[in-house]
mmCIF file of C-alpha atoms in Angstrom:
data_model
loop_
_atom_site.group_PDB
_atom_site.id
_atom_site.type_symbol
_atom_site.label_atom_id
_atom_site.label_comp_id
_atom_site.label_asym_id
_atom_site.label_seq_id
_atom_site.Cartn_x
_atom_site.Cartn_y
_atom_site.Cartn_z
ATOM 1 C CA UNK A 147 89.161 66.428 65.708
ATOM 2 C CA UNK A 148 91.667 69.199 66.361
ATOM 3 C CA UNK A 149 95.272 68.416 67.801
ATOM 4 C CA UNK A 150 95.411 68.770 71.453
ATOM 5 C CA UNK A 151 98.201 71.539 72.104
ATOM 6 C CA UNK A 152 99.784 73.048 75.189
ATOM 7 C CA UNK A 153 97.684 75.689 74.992
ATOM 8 C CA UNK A 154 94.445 73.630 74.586
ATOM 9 C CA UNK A 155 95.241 71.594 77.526
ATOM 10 C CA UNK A 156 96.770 74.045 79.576
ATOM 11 C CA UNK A 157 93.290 76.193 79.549
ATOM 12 C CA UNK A 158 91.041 72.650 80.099
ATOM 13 C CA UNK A 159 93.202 72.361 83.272
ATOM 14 C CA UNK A 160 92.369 75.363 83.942
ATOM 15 C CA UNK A 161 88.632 74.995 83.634
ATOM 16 C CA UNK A 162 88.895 72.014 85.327
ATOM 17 C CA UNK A 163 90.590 73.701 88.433
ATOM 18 C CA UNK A 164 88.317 76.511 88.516
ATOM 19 C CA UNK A 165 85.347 74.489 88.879
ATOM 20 C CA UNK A 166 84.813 74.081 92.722
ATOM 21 C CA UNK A 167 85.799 77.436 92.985
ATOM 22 C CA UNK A 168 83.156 78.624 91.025
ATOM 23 C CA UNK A 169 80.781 76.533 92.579
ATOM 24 C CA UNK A 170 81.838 77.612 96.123
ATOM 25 C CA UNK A 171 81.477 81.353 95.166
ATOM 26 C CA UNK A 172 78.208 80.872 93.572
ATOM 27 C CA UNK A 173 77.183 79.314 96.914
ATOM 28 C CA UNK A 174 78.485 82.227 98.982
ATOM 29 C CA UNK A 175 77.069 84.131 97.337
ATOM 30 C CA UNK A 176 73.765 82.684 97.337
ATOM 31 C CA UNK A 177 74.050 83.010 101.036
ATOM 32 C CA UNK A 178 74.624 86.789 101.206
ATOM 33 C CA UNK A 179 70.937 87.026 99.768
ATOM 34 C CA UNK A 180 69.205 89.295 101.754
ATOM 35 C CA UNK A 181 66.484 87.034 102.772
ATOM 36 C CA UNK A 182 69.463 84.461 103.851
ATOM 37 C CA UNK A 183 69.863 83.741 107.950
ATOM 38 C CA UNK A 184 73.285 85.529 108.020
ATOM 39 C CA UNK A 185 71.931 89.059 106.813
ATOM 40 C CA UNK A 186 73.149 92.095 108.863
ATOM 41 C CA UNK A 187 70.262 93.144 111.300
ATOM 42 C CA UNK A 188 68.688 96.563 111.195
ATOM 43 C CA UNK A 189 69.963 98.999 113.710
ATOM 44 C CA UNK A 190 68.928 103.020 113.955
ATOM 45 C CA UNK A 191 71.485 104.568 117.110
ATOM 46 C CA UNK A 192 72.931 107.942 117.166
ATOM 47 C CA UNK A 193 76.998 107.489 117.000
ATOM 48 C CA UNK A 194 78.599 110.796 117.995
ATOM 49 C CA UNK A 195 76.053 112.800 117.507
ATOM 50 C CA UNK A 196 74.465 111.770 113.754
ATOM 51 C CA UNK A 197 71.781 109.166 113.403
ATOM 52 C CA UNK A 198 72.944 106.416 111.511
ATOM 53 C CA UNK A 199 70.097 103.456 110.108
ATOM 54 C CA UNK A 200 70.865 100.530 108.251
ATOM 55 C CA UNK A 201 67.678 98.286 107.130
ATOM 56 C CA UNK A 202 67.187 95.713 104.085
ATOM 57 C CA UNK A 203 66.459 97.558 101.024
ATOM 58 C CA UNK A 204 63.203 97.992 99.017
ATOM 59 C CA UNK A 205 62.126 99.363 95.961
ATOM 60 C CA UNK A 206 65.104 101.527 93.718
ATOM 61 C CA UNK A 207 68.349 102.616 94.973
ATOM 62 C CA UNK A 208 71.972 102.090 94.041
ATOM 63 C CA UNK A 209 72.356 98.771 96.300
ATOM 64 C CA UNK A 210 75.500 96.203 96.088
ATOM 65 C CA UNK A 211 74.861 95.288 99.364
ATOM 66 C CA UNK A 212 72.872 92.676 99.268
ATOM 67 C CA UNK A 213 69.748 94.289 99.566
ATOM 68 C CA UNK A 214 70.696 96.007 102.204
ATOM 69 C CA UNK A 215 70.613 99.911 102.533
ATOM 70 C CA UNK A 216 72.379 102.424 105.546
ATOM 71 C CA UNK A 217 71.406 106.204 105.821
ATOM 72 C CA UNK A 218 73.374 108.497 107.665
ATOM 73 C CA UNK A 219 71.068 111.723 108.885
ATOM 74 C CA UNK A 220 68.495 110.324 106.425
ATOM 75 C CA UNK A 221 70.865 110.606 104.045
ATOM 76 C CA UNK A 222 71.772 107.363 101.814
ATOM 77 C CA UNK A 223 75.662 105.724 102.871
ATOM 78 C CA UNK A 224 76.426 103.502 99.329
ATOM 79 C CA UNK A 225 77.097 100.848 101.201
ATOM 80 C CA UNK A 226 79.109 97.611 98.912
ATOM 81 C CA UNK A 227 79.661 93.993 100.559
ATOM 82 C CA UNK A 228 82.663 91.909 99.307
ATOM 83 C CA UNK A 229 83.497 88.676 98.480
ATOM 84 C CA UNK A 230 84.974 88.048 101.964
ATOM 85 C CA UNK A 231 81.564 89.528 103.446
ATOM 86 C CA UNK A 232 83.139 92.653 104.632
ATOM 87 C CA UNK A 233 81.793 95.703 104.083
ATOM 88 C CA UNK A 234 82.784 99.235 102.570
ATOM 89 C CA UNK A 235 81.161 102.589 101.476
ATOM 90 C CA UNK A 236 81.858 105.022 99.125
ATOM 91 C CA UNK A 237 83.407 107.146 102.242
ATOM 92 C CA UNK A 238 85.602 104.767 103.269
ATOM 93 C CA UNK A 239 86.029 102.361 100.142
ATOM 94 C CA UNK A 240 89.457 101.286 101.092
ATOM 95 C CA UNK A 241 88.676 100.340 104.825
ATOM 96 C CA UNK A 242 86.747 96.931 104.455
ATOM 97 C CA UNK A 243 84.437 96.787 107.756
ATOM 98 C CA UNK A 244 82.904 93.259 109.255
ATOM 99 C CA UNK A 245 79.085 94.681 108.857
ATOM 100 C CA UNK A 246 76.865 98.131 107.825
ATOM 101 C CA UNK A 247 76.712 99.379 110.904
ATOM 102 C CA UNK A 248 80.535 99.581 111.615
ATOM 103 C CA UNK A 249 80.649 101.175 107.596
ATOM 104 C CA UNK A 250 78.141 104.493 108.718
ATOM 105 C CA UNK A 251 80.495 104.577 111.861
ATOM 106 C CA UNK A 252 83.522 104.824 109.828
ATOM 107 C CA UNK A 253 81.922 107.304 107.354
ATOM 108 C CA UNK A 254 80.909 109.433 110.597
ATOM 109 C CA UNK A 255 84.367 109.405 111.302
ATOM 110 C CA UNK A 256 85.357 110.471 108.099
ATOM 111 C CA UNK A 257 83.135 112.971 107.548
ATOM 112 C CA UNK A 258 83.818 114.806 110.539
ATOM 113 C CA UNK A 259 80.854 116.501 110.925
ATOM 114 C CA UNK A 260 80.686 117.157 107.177
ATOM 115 C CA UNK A 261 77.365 116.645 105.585
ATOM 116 C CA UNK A 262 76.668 113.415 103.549
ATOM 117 C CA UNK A 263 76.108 114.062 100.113
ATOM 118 C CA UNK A 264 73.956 111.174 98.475
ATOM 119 C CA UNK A 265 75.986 109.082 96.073
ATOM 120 C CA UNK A 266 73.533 109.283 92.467
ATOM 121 C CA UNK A 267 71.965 106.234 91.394
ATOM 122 C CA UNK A 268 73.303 104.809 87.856
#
């Protein structure tokens, strides 16, 4: 059996400290499933002046959202949901939003009136 060094039992601690952290973010993330209670809702408005959508997504796509896919003038908004459960798109990547619909509302904003140019698909 090999000698049990600082190094050895410094990264065992560490293991062992990590542990209900993993387990919690495994379980948060299990609830951000798309199918889960606390998904975002689908909305379709018009927000000053473009028609913005947001619905759970089917079939391929670039989606780190959960499953979850926003369009703004039919166009697709990559949309990406955190850790925290915020939200951001590849408009406004460095503005984390509380849900989809508030992330094609900031991308309207940032556009200003500029077209949205689909994001490709990996």
């Amino acid at each position: 059996m090999p000698e049990l060094s600082r190094r050895r039992a410094l990264a065992a601690a560490a293991v062992v400290a990590g542990a209900p952290l993993a387990t919690a973010t495994a379980a948060r993330a299990a609830d951000h499933h798309h199918d889960s209670p606390g998904s975002p809702a689908p909305f379709d408005e018009v927000y000053r002046g473009r028609r913005i959508q947001g619905r759970a997504a089917t079939g391929s796509g670039h989606h780190h959202g959960g499953g979850y896919a926003v369009y703004v003038d039919g166009a697709e908004l990559h949309v990406m949901r955190n850790a925290d459960g915020t939200w951001i798109s590849v408009v406004s990547h460095y503005d984390p939003v509380p849900d989809p619909r508030a992330a094609a509302r900031a991308a309207v904003d940032e556009l200003q009136g500029a077209r949205l140019v689909p994001f490709p698909a990996g």
